[in-house]
Coordinates of C-alpha atoms and ligand atoms in Angstrom, one line a residue:
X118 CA 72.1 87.7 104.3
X119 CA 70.4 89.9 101.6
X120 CA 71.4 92.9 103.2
X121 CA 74.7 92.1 103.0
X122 CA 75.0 91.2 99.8
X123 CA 73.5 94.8 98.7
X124 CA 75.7 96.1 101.3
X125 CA 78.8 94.2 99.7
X126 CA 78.0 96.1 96.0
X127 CA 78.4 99.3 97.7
X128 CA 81.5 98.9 99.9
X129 CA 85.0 99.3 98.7
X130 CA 85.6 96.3 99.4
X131 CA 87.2 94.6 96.3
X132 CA 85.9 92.0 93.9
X133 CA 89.2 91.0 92.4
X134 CA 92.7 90.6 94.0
X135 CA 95.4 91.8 91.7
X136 CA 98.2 89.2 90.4
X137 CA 101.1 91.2 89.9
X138 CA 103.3 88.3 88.3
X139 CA 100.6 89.2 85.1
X140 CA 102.7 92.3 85.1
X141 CA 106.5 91.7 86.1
X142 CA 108.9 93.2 83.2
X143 CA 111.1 90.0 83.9
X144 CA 109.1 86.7 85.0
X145 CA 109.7 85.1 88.0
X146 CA 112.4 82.1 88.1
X147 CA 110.4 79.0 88.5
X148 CA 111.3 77.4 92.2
X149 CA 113.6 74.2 91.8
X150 CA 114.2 70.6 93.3
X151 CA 117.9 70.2 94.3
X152 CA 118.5 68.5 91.2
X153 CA 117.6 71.8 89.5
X154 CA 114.8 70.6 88.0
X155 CA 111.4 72.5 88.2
X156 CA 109.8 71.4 91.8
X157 CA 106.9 68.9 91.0
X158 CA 103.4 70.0 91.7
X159 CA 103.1 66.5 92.7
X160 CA 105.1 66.7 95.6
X161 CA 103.2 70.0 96.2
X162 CA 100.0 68.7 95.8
X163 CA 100.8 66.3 98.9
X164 CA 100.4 69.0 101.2
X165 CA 98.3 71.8 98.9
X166 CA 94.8 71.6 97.9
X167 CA 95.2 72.3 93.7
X168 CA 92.8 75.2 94.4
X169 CA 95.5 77.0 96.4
X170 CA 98.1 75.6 93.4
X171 CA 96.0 77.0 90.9
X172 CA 96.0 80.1 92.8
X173 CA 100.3 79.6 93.3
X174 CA 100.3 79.5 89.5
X175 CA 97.6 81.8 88.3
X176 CA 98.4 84.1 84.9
X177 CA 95.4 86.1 84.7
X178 CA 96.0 89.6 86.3
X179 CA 92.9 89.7 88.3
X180 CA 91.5 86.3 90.8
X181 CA 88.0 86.8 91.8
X182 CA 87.5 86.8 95.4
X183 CA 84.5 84.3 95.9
X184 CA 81.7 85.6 97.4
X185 CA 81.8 83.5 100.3
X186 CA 85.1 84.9 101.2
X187 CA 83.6 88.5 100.7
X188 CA 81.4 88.2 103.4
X189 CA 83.6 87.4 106.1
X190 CA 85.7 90.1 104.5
X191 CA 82.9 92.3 105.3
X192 CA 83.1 91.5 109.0
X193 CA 86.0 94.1 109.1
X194 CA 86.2 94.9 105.7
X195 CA 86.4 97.6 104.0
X196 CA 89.1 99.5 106.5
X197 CA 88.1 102.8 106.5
X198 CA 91.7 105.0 105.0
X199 CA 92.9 107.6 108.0
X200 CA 95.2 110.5 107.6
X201 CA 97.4 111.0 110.5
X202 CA 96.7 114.6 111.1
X203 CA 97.9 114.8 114.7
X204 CA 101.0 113.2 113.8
X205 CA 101.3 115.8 110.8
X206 CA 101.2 119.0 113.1
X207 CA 103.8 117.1 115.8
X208 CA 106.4 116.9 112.9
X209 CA 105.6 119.8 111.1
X210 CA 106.0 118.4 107.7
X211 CA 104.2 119.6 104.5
X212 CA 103.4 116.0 103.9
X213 CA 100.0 114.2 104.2
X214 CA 100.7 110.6 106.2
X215 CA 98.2 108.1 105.2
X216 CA 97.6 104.6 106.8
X217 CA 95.7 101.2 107.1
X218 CA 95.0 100.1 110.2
X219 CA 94.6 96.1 109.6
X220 CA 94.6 95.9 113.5
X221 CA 90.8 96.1 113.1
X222 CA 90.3 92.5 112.0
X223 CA 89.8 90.1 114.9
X224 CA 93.1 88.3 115.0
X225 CA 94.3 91.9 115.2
X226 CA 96.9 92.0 111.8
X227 CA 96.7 91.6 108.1
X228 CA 97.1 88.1 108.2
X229 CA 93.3 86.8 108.5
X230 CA 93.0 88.7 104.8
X231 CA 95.0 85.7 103.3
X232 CA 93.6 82.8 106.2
X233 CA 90.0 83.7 105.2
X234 CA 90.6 82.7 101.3
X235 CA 92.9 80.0 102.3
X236 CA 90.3 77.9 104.8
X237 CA 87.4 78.6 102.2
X238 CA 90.3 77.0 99.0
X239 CA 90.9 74.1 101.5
X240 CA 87.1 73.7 102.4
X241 CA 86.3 74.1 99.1
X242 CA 88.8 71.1 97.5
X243 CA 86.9 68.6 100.4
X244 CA 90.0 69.1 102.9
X245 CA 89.2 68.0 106.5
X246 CA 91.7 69.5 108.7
X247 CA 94.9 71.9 108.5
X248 CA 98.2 72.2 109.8
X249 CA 100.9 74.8 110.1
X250 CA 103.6 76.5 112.5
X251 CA 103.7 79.8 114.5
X252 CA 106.9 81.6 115.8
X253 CA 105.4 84.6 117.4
X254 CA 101.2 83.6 116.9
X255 CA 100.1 86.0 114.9
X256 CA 99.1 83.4 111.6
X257 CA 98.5 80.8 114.0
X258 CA 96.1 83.0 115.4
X259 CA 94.7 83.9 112.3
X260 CA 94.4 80.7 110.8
X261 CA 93.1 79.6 113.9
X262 CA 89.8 82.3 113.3
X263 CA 89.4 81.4 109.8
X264 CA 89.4 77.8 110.5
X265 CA 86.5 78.6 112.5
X266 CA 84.9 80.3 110.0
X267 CA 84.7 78.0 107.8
X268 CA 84.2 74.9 110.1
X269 CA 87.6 73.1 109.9
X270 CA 89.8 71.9 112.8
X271 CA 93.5 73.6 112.9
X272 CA 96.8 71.9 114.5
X273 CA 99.1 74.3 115.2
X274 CA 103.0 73.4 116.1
X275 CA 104.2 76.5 118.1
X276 CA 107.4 77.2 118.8
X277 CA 108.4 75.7 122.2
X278 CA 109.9 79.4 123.3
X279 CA 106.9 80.5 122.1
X280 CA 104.8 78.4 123.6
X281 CA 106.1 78.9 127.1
X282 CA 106.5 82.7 126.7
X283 CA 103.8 83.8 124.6
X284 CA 100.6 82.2 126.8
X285 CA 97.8 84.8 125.5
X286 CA 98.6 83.9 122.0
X287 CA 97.9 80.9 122.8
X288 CA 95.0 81.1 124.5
X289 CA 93.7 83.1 121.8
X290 CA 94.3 79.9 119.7
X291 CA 92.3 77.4 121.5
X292 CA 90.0 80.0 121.8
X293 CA 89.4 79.6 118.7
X294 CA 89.0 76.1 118.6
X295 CA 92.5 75.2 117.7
X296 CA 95.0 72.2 118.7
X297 CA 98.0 73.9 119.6
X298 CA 101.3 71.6 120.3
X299 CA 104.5 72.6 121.6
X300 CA 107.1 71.8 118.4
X301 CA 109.5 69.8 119.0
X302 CA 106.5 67.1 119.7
X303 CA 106.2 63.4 120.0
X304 CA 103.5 63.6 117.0
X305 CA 106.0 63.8 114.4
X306 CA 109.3 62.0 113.1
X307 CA 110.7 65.5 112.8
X308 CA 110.0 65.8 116.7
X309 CA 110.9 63.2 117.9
X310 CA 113.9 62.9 116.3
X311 CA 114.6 66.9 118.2
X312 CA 113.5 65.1 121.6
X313 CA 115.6 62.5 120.9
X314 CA 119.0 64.7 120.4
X315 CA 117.9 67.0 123.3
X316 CA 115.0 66.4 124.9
X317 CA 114.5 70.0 126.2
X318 CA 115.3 71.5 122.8
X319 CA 113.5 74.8 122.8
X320 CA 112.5 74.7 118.5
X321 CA 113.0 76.6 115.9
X322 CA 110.6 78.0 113.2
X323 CA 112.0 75.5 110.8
X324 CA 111.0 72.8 112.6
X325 CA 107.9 73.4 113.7
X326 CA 107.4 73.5 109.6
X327 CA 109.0 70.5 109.3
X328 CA 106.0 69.2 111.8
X329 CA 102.9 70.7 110.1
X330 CA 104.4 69.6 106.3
X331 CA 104.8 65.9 108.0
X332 CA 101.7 65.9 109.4
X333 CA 99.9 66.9 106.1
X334 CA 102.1 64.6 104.4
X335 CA 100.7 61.6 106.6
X336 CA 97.2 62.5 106.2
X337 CA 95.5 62.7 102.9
X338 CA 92.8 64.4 104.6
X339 CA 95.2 67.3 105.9
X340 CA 96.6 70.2 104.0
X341 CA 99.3 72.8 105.2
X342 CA 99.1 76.0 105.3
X343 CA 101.4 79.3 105.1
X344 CA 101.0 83.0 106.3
X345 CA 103.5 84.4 103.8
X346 CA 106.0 84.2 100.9
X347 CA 104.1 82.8 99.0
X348 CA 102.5 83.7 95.3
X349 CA 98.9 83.2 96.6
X350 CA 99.4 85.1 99.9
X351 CA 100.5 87.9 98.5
X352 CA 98.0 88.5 96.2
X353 CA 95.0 87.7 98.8
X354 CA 96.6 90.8 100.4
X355 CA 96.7 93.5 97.6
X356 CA 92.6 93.3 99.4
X357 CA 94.3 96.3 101.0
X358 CA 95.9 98.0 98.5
X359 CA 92.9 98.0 96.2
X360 CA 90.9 99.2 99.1
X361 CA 93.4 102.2 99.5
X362 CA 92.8 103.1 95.8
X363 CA 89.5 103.2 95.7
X364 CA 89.7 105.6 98.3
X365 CA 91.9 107.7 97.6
X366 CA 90.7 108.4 94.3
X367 CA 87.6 109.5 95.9
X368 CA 89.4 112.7 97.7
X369 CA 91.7 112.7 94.0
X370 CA 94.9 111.8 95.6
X371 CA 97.9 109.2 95.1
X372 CA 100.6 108.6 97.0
X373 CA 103.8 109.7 96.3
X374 CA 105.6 106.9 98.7
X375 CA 104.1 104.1 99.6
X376 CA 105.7 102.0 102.9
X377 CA 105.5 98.5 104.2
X378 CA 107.4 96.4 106.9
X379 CA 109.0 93.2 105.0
X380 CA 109.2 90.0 106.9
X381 CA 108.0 87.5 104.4
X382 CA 106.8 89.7 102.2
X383 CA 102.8 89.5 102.4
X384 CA 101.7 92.9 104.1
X385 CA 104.5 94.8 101.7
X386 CA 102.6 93.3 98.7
X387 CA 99.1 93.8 99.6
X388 CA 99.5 97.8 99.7
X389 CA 101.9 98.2 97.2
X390 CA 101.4 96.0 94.2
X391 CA 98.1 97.5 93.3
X392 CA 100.1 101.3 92.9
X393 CA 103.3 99.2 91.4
X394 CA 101.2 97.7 89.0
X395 CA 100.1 101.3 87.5
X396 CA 104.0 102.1 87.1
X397 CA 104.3 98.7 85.1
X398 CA 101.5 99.7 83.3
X399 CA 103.3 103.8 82.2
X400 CA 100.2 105.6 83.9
X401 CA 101.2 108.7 84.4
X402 CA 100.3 109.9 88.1
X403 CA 102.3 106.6 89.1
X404 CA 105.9 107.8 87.3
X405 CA 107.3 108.8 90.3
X406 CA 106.2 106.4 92.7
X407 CA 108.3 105.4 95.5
X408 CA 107.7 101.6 97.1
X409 CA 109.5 101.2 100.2
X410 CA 110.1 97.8 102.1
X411 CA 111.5 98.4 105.9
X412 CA 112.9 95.3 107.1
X413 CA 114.9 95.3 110.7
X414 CA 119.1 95.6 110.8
X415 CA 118.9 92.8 113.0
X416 CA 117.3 91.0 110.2
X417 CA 118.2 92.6 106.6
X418 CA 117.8 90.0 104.1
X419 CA 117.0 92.4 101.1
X420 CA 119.6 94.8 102.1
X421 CA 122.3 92.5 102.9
X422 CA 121.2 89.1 101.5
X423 CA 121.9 87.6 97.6
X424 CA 119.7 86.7 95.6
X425 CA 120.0 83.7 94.7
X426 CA 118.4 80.0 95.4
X427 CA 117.5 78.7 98.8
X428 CA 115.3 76.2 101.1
X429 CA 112.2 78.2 102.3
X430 CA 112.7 76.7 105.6
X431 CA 115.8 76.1 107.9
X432 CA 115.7 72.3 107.3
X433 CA 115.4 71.8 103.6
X434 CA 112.6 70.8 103.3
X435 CA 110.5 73.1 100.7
X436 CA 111.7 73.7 97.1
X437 CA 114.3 76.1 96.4
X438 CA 113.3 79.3 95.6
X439 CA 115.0 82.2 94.4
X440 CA 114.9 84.8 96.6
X441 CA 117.2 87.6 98.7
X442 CA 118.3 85.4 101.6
X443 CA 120.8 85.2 104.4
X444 CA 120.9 81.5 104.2
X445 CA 118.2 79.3 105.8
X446 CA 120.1 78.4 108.6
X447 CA 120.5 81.9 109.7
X448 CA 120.2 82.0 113.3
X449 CA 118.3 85.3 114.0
X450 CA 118.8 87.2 117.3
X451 CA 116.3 87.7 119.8
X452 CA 114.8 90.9 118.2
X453 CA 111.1 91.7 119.1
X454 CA 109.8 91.8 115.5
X455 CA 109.1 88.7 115.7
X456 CA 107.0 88.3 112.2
X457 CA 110.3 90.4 110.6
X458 CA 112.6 87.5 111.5
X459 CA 112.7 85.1 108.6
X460 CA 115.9 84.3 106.4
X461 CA 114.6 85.0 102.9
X462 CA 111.5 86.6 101.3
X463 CA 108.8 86.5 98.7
X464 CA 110.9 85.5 95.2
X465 CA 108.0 88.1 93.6
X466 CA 109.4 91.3 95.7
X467 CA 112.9 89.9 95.6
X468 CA 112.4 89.9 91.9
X469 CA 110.9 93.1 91.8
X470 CA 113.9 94.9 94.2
X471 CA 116.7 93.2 91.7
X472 CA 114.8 94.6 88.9
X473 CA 114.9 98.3 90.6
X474 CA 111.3 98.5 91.1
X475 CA 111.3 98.6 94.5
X476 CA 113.5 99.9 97.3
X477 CA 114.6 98.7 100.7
X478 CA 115.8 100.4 104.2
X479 CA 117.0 98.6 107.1
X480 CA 116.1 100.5 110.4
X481 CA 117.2 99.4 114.1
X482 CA 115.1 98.4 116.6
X483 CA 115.7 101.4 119.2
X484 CA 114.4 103.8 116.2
X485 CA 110.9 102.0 115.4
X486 CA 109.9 101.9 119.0
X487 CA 110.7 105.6 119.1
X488 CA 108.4 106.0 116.2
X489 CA 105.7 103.6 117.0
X490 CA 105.4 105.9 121.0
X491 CA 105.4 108.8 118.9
X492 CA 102.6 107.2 116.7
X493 CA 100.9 106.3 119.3
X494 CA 101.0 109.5 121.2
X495 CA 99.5 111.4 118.0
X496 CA 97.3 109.0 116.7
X497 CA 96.0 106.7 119.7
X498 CA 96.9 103.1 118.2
X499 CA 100.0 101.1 119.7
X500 CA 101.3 99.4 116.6
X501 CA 102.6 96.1 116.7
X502 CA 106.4 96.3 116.7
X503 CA 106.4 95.1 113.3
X504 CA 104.3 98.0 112.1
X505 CA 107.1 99.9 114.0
X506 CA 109.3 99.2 110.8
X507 CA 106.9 101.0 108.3
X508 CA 106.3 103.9 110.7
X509 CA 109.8 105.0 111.4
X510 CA 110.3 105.0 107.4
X511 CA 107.4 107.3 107.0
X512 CA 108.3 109.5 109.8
X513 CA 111.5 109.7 108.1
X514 CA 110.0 110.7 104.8
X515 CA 107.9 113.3 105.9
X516 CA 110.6 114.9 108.0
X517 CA 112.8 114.7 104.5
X518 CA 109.8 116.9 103.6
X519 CA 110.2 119.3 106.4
X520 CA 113.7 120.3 105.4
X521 CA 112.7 120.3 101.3
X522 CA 109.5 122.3 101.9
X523 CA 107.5 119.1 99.3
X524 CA 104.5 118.0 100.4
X525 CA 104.3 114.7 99.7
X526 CA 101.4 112.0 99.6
X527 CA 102.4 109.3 102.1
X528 CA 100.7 105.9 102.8
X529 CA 101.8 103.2 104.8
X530 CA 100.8 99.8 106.2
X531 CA 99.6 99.6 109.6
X532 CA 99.7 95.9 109.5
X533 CA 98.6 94.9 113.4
X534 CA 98.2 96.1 117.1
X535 CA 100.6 95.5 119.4
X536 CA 98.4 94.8 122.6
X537 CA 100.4 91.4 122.8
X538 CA 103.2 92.6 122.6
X539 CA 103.4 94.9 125.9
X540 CA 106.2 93.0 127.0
X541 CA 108.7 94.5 124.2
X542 CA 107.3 97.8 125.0
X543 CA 107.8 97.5 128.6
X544 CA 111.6 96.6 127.7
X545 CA 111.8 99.5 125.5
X546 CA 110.5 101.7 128.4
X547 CA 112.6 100.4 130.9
X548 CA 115.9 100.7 128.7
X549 CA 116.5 97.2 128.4
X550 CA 116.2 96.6 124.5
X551 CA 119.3 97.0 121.9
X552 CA 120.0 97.8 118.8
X553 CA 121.7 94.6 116.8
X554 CA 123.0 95.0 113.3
X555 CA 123.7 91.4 112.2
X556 CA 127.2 91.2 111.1
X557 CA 127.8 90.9 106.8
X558 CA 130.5 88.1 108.4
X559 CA 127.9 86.1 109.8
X560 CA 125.6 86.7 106.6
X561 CA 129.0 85.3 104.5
X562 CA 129.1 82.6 106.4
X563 CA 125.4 81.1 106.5
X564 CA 126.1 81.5 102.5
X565 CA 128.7 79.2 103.0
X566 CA 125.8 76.7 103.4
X567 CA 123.1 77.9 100.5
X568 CA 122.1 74.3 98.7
X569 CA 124.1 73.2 96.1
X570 CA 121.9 72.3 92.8
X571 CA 123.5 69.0 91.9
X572 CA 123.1 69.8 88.3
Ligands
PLP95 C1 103.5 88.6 110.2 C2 103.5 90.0 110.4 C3 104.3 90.9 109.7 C4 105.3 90.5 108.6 O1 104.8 89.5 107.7 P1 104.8 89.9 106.1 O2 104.4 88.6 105.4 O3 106.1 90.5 105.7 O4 103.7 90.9 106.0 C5 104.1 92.3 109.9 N1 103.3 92.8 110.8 C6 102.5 91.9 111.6 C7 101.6 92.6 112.6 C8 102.6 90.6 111.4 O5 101.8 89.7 112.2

């Protein structure tokens, strides 16, 4: 354990996360009951340790990351920086491509960078168990190995589609200790209520949150947990963007552009807050900076959503928050991002993309599994098909390069392999996926139902 700790002076790996709400030129709107009152951290404290709420609400502009969460950091921490050289050459672009591979971290994504700090906050406040939901696995996975880590028992309500589809995911779950229940489930008032309607009702996302949030609810020993969205997550991700300083100031560079996929948010935040927050902060070599959020056309709730206030979940059950959103009951199509499918996003980058700060592409499916073969042709890793979305964007870039002769300073978010996910590759291979651009009807529509603040 000594060794480590000298070890852990040495590494890149960061002390503090950086809080960019410290920094935003216009603050964040507070999230809201449906009376339009400020939500009560009360009712938030049901199902939240106040060590993660302290974290939800924290003002200073750096969080120490404890010690304790440091060294299981340092089990995959820090990620060494790569430059894409192969891929370079193949495109013939002036540019310099430069990525994170969180794939190296043994869930296999970015996610375990916010489960670590959230099991040891839990652990920490004298909680006993945790709940939450998984669509696709990947948090359930990851909360599944921190919980582990830290010696505290994880229910997971998964999907039923999921559930039945996506077997190694969950294996990898009860690997890891883990109690993972198909949602709908008879444990829950929210399930059985489902059954009870249709008894092979195949779930939703929203429900299995409505599940997990009961469950904490009925147990004051349980607290819930969440992968993304919000205000703490995203922080306990800029681990990566701090790490990509560091070392890039140690060759002198600093990226021009810097691209993330944007589901809920997390990943997107974790690289580029750390730059953004130089650009709030006038330093020169961050003037120009570009941010770039890639979210799917199958799922574009920056680039076609409002901002405006709505339910974090399809059933109403979370405060309202104000964010871009397609509604919460958005119905979204069977695309293979699964981890890019939600409705809204973090109210801290939907703040920041109303506010100019930021910008957002939508890109179809058929063109980020062109770019993720090409990637992995060049470069040897098979991204997930989320980390599809931030690949096509930089390929993009650099090829804007090729034609303007600028060699640009690219880095992008590698957020997770995609060794699960051979099945969407095979159907890319054998011609069977589609593009989908969801209609700006259907988006009108689903607006048709955002929550009206009685007040
Ligand atoms: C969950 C996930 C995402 C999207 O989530 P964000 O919160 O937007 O980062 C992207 N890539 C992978 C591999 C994921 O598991």
């Amino acid at each position: 354990m000594e060794l480590l700790r000298i070890n852990l002076e040495q590494y890149e790996l960061p002390k503090f996360w950086y809080n960019i709400t410290a920094d935003l030129p216009n603050k964040l709107a507070p999230a809201l009951d449906i009376h339009g009152n400020p939500a009560s951290l009360d009712d938030m404290a049901k199902i939240f340790p106040h060590t993660i709420l302290e974290q939800e609400v924290a003002t200073a502009r750096y969080v120490e990351i404890p010690e304790e969460v440091r060294r299981i950091y340092a089990q995959w921490r820090p990620i060494p920086l790569c430059r894409a050289h192969r891929l370079e050459e193949i495109l013939e672009t002036p540019a310099k491509i430069y990525y994170k591979y969180e794939g190296m971290s043994a869930a296999g994504s970015h996610k375990p960078n916010s489960a670590i700090p959230q099991a040891y906050y839990n652990k920490l406040a004298g909680v006993k168990r945790l709940t939450t939901e998984t669509g696709a696995g990947q948090w359930g996975a990851s909360i599944s190995y921190a919980g582990q880590m830290f010696g505290l028992p994880v229910r997971v309500y998964m999907v039923r589609v999921s559930y039945d589809q996506k077997v190694f995911r969950r294996s990898t779950m009860t690997a890891w200790g883990s109690e993972v229940i198909a949602s709908p489930s008879e444990l829950t008032k929210a399930g059985r209520d489902a059954l009870a309607a249709d008894k092979n009702c195949r779930g939703s996302l929203g429900l299995a949150i409505s599940e997990a949030v009961e469950d904490a609810i009925n147990d004051p020993n349980t607290c819930y947990t969440l992968g993304s969205v919000m205000n703490h997550v995203c922080m306990h991700q800029t681990v990566m963007g701090l790490e990509c300083k560091k070392q890039l100031a140690k060759i002198d560079e600093y990226p021009d552009i810097v691209i993330g996929a944007c589901g809920g948010g997390s990943s997107f935040s974790g690289i580029a807050f750390p730059f953004l927050g130089d650009k709030l902060y006038d330093e020169p070599k961050a003037k120009n900076l570009r941010c770039i959020a890639v979210e799917p056309t199958s799922c574009p709730s920056l680039t076609k959503g409002v901002f405006t206030y709505d339910f974090g979940d399809a059933s109403g059950y979370t405060p309202l928050m104000k964010m871009y959103t397609l509604g919460h009951d958005f119905m979204p199509p069977g695309i293979h991002a699964g981890g890019l499918r939600y409705h809204g996003c973090s109210p801290i980058i939907a703040q920041l993309y109303n506010d100019k700060m930021i910008e957002a592409v939508a890109v179809p499916q058929l063109a980020t599994f062109d770019a993720g073969v090409q990637f992995a042709r060049a470069e040897g890793i098979i991204p997930a098909p989320e980390s599809c979305h931030a690949i096509r964007v930089a390929i993009d870039e650099a090829l804007k390069c090729k034609q303007s002769g600028e060699a640009k300073t690219i880095l992008f978010c590698l957020t997770g392999h995609g060794h699960f996910d051979m099945l969407s590759y095979e159907r890319y291979f054998s011609g069977e996926l589609e593009n989908y651009d969801y209609p700006q009807e259907a988006v009108q529509k689903s607006l048709e139902h955002l929550p009206k603040i009685e007040k």
